[in-house]
Short mmCIF file of C-alpha atoms in Angstrom, two decimals:
data_model
loop_
_atom_site.label_atom_id
_atom_site.label_comp_id
_atom_site.label_asym_id
_atom_site.label_seq_id
_atom_site.Cartn_x
_atom_site.Cartn_y
_atom_site.Cartn_z
CA UNK A 267 7.92 7.92 1.57
CA UNK A 268 4.29 6.24 1.05
CA UNK A 269 4.25 2.06 0.65
CA UNK A 270 1.54 -0.19 -0.45
CA UNK A 271 1.33 -2.77 1.97
CA UNK A 272 0.04 -6.46 2.39
CA UNK A 273 -0.70 -8.88 5.03
CA UNK A 274 -0.40 -11.39 6.21
CA UNK A 275 3.52 -11.82 4.73
CA UNK A 276 2.67 -15.82 4.69
CA UNK A 277 -0.33 -17.64 4.54
CA UNK A 278 -0.24 -21.42 4.46
CA UNK A 279 -3.60 -23.46 4.04
CA UNK A 280 -5.42 -26.14 3.37
CA UNK A 281 -6.41 -27.18 -0.40
CA UNK A 282 -10.16 -26.26 -0.76
CA UNK A 283 -9.98 -23.65 2.19
CA UNK A 284 -10.92 -19.34 1.59
CA UNK A 285 -8.22 -17.04 2.03
CA UNK A 286 -8.35 -13.53 2.05
CA UNK A 287 -5.43 -11.78 0.97
CA UNK A 288 -5.51 -8.01 2.40
CA UNK A 289 -3.67 -4.82 0.69
CA UNK A 290 -3.46 -1.03 1.71
CA UNK A 291 -2.42 1.27 -1.32
CA UNK A 292 -1.02 4.42 -0.98
CA UNK A 293 -3.76 6.77 0.37
CA UNK A 294 -4.03 9.29 -2.64
CA UNK A 295 -3.68 6.00 -5.53
CA UNK A 296 -7.09 5.24 -7.69
CA UNK A 297 -6.50 2.55 -9.75
CA UNK A 298 -5.49 -1.41 -7.57
CA UNK A 299 -4.03 -4.76 -9.27
CA UNK A 300 -3.15 -8.04 -7.82
CA UNK A 301 -0.25 -9.80 -9.93
CA UNK A 302 1.35 -13.09 -8.90
CA UNK A 303 4.14 -14.59 -9.30
CA UNK A 304 4.99 -18.54 -9.22
CA UNK A 305 8.05 -19.51 -8.00
CA UNK A 306 10.61 -19.28 -10.81
CA UNK A 307 8.39 -17.48 -13.24
CA UNK A 308 7.54 -14.46 -14.13
CA UNK A 309 4.88 -11.80 -12.35
CA UNK A 310 1.42 -12.33 -13.80
CA UNK A 311 -1.10 -9.88 -13.89
CA UNK A 312 -4.83 -11.05 -12.48
CA UNK A 313 -6.89 -8.14 -12.02
CA UNK A 314 -7.24 -4.04 -12.01
CA UNK A 315 -10.03 -2.52 -9.91
CA UNK A 316 -11.30 1.48 -10.73
CA UNK A 317 -14.30 3.28 -9.35
CA UNK A 318 -15.12 0.79 -7.32
CA UNK A 319 -15.46 -2.30 -9.76
CA UNK A 320 -12.91 -4.82 -11.73
CA UNK A 321 -11.66 -2.68 -14.52
CA UNK A 322 -10.09 -5.87 -16.20
CA UNK A 323 -9.27 -9.38 -15.56
CA UNK A 324 -7.14 -12.36 -16.80
CA UNK A 325 -7.55 -15.68 -17.74
CA UNK A 326 -6.39 -16.79 -14.54
CA UNK A 327 -8.65 -14.88 -12.51
CA UNK A 328 -11.58 -17.24 -12.74
CA UNK A 329 -14.78 -17.43 -10.50
CA UNK A 330 -12.67 -18.46 -7.45
CA UNK A 331 -11.13 -15.48 -7.16
CA UNK A 332 -13.09 -12.00 -6.19
CA UNK A 333 -11.70 -8.54 -5.30
CA UNK A 334 -13.25 -6.08 -2.57
CA UNK A 335 -12.31 -2.19 -1.50
CA UNK A 336 -14.28 -2.83 1.84
CA UNK A 337 -13.55 0.94 3.37
CA UNK A 338 -11.17 3.53 2.28
CA UNK A 339 -8.25 1.86 2.60
CA UNK A 340 -8.46 -1.54 2.18
CA UNK A 341 -7.90 -3.83 -0.70
CA UNK A 342 -8.72 -7.26 -0.67
CA UNK A 343 -8.70 -10.41 -2.66
CA UNK A 344 -10.28 -13.72 -1.64
CA UNK A 345 -9.90 -17.17 -3.29
CA UNK A 346 -12.74 -19.10 -2.55
CA UNK A 347 -11.55 -22.61 -2.93
CA UNK A 348 -7.76 -22.79 -2.52
CA UNK A 349 -5.98 -25.81 -5.33
CA UNK A 350 -2.54 -26.44 -4.94
CA UNK A 351 -1.71 -24.52 -8.01
CA UNK A 352 -2.59 -21.11 -6.55
CA UNK A 353 0.39 -21.39 -4.37
CA UNK A 354 2.40 -18.23 -5.69
CA UNK A 355 3.69 -14.77 -4.57
CA UNK A 356 1.27 -12.71 -4.68
CA UNK A 357 1.49 -8.67 -4.64
CA UNK A 358 -0.99 -5.65 -4.85
CA UNK A 359 -0.24 -2.66 -6.56
CA UNK A 360 -1.43 0.61 -6.56
CA UNK A 361 -0.71 3.53 -9.27
CA UNK A 362 -1.72 7.29 -8.70
CA UNK A 363 -3.67 8.29 -12.56
CA UNK A 364 -4.35 5.54 -14.85
CA UNK A 365 -6.09 5.36 -18.17
CA UNK A 366 -2.97 5.10 -20.68
CA UNK A 367 -1.64 7.12 -18.15
CA UNK A 368 2.17 5.75 -17.47
CA UNK A 369 2.12 6.60 -13.90
CA UNK A 370 4.15 4.11 -12.11
CA UNK A 371 2.84 1.05 -10.44
CA UNK A 372 3.98 0.79 -6.77
CA UNK A 373 3.99 -2.47 -5.95
CA UNK A 374 3.34 -3.84 -2.02
CA UNK A 375 6.10 -6.68 -0.38
CA UNK A 376 3.51 -9.65 -1.20
CA UNK A 377 1.97 -12.39 0.26
CA UNK A 378 3.48 -15.87 -0.39
CA UNK A 379 0.39 -18.12 -0.29
CA UNK A 380 1.29 -21.77 0.32
CA UNK A 381 -1.71 -24.40 -0.43
CA UNK A 382 -1.02 -28.11 1.32
CA UNK B 40 -0.17 -11.26 -29.28
CA UNK B 41 1.99 -9.71 -26.39
CA UNK B 42 5.37 -11.22 -25.84
CA UNK B 43 8.00 -9.68 -24.13
CA UNK B 44 11.64 -10.92 -24.68
CA UNK B 45 14.98 -10.83 -22.53
CA UNK B 46 17.85 -12.43 -21.77
CA UNK B 47 17.93 -15.10 -19.17
CA UNK B 48 21.22 -14.91 -17.06
CA UNK B 49 23.66 -12.12 -17.34
CA UNK B 50 27.04 -11.53 -15.62
CA UNK B 51 29.20 -8.58 -14.83
CA UNK B 52 31.84 -6.95 -12.86
CA UNK B 53 31.82 -4.14 -10.03
CA UNK B 54 32.14 -0.88 -11.47
CA UNK B 55 31.72 -2.06 -15.07
CA UNK B 56 28.46 -0.94 -17.35
CA UNK B 57 25.82 -3.48 -18.28
CA UNK B 58 23.22 -3.45 -20.81
CA UNK B 59 20.10 -5.82 -20.36
CA UNK B 60 17.73 -5.83 -23.77
CA UNK B 61 14.27 -6.66 -24.16
CA UNK B 62 12.72 -6.96 -27.22
CA UNK B 63 8.84 -7.14 -27.73
CA UNK B 64 5.76 -7.90 -30.18
CA UNK B 65 2.87 -5.77 -29.13
CA UNK B 66 0.89 -3.00 -30.57
CA UNK B 67 -0.75 -0.65 -28.02
CA UNK B 68 2.06 -0.90 -25.26
CA UNK B 69 1.11 3.12 -22.98
CA UNK B 70 4.94 2.99 -22.17
CA UNK B 71 7.64 0.63 -21.02
CA UNK B 72 8.86 -0.25 -17.54
CA UNK B 73 11.68 -1.52 -15.79
CA UNK B 74 11.92 -2.86 -12.65
CA UNK B 75 14.52 -4.66 -9.92
CA UNK B 76 13.49 -7.51 -7.92
CA UNK B 77 15.37 -9.28 -5.04
CA UNK B 78 15.30 -13.09 -4.61
CA UNK B 79 12.01 -12.88 -2.46
CA UNK B 80 10.98 -9.40 -2.64
CA UNK B 81 8.45 -7.30 -4.31
CA UNK B 82 9.58 -5.66 -8.15
CA UNK B 83 10.91 -2.36 -7.05
CA UNK B 84 10.10 0.21 -10.09
CA UNK B 85 13.35 2.28 -11.56
CA UNK B 86 12.60 3.66 -14.81
CA UNK B 87 10.31 3.89 -17.62
CA UNK B 88 9.67 5.40 -21.48
CA UNK B 89 6.60 6.83 -23.11
CA UNK B 90 8.54 8.23 -26.32
CA UNK B 91 11.79 6.91 -27.95
CA UNK B 92 14.92 7.78 -26.48
CA UNK B 93 16.87 7.46 -23.86
CA UNK B 94 15.82 8.33 -20.16
CA UNK B 95 18.42 9.32 -17.61
CA UNK B 96 17.80 8.58 -13.97
CA UNK B 97 20.76 8.41 -11.88
CA UNK B 98 22.95 5.31 -12.42
CA UNK B 99 19.94 3.91 -14.40
CA UNK B 100 19.38 4.67 -17.76
CA UNK B 101 16.58 3.43 -20.51
CA UNK B 102 16.00 3.62 -23.83
CA UNK B 103 13.07 2.66 -26.16
CA UNK B 104 12.52 2.64 -29.50
CA UNK B 105 8.96 1.81 -30.81
CA UNK B 106 9.48 1.46 -34.50
CA UNK B 107 12.12 -1.73 -33.42
CA UNK B 108 9.92 -2.88 -30.16
CA UNK B 109 13.29 -2.55 -28.30
CA UNK B 110 14.52 -1.16 -25.10
CA UNK B 111 17.49 -1.90 -22.75
CA UNK B 112 18.61 -0.87 -19.48
CA UNK B 113 21.70 0.19 -18.87
CA UNK B 114 23.45 0.08 -15.24
CA UNK B 115 26.66 2.50 -14.68
CA UNK B 116 29.31 1.76 -11.70
CA UNK B 117 27.92 -1.54 -10.87
CA UNK B 118 27.94 -2.38 -6.97
CA UNK B 119 27.56 -5.66 -5.78
CA UNK B 120 24.07 -5.21 -4.46
CA UNK B 121 23.06 -4.30 -8.15
CA UNK B 122 23.03 -8.37 -8.29
CA UNK B 123 19.34 -9.04 -8.79
CA UNK B 124 16.20 -9.32 -11.45
CA UNK B 125 15.39 -6.92 -13.91
CA UNK B 126 11.99 -6.99 -14.95
CA UNK B 127 10.73 -5.21 -18.59
CA UNK B 128 7.15 -4.62 -18.91
CA UNK B 129 4.79 -3.24 -20.85
CA UNK B 130 1.70 -0.88 -19.90
CA UNK B 131 -1.48 -2.22 -21.82
CA UNK B 132 -4.44 -1.36 -22.09
CA UNK B 133 -6.91 1.60 -20.62
CA UNK B 134 -5.99 0.71 -17.12
CA UNK B 135 -2.44 0.10 -17.66
CA UNK B 136 -2.24 -3.57 -16.66
CA UNK B 137 1.95 -4.46 -16.63
CA UNK B 138 2.74 -7.39 -19.04
CA UNK B 139 6.12 -9.11 -17.60
CA UNK B 140 9.15 -10.55 -19.71
CA UNK B 141 10.13 -13.53 -17.84
CA UNK B 142 13.36 -11.06 -16.56
CA UNK B 143 17.17 -11.03 -16.47
CA UNK B 144 18.95 -12.37 -13.43
CA UNK B 145 22.40 -10.01 -13.21
CA UNK B 146 25.05 -11.16 -11.18
CA UNK B 147 27.58 -8.77 -9.95
CA UNK B 148 31.05 -9.83 -9.43
CA UNK B 149 34.04 -8.51 -7.70
#
């Protein structure tokens, strides 16, 4: 069964450093998402991406964040200058069809980011 | 605004049935989703409802009443492995971003 994959599983970085989190969505999916979950808190939407551009972003997704689909398979989230409060689990998700469709979003296993 | 409420914790006995409720205050949800999340793992899709009524998938069923802003997840024949958090989420907007509740932590006891 196809699945979303993410690397690395765990990233430790110093405050102020740049990190890139990588995702490979399911191959025939067209809509891509990043969510984060701070330990003990709920899953929060960061950004959605379709047709090689950001379709929607939350208040959390400020100028320090960017997303890219550099080739036909990878989808990345970059945090330019990490802060302590960026420590969280970051989940990538993909969905085959979109718009107001209720097609299912499938989540990757997550990258645990720890900022020291 | 968009707000999703669900109980924080529930306990149940192996073999029993448990109902996890979710209420929401919003307009424009495309559908109501239920995910299971074990500690330290990713959310795993369980069920979703677009229209009012009951959707059954094996041991799991989900119900939606859009007029009441209410959904529930029903788990039958509980197993120890069903101990997890259950997340209620609304699909919102033109690109179906998911708005999650805080989750209900279910503990299944022998």
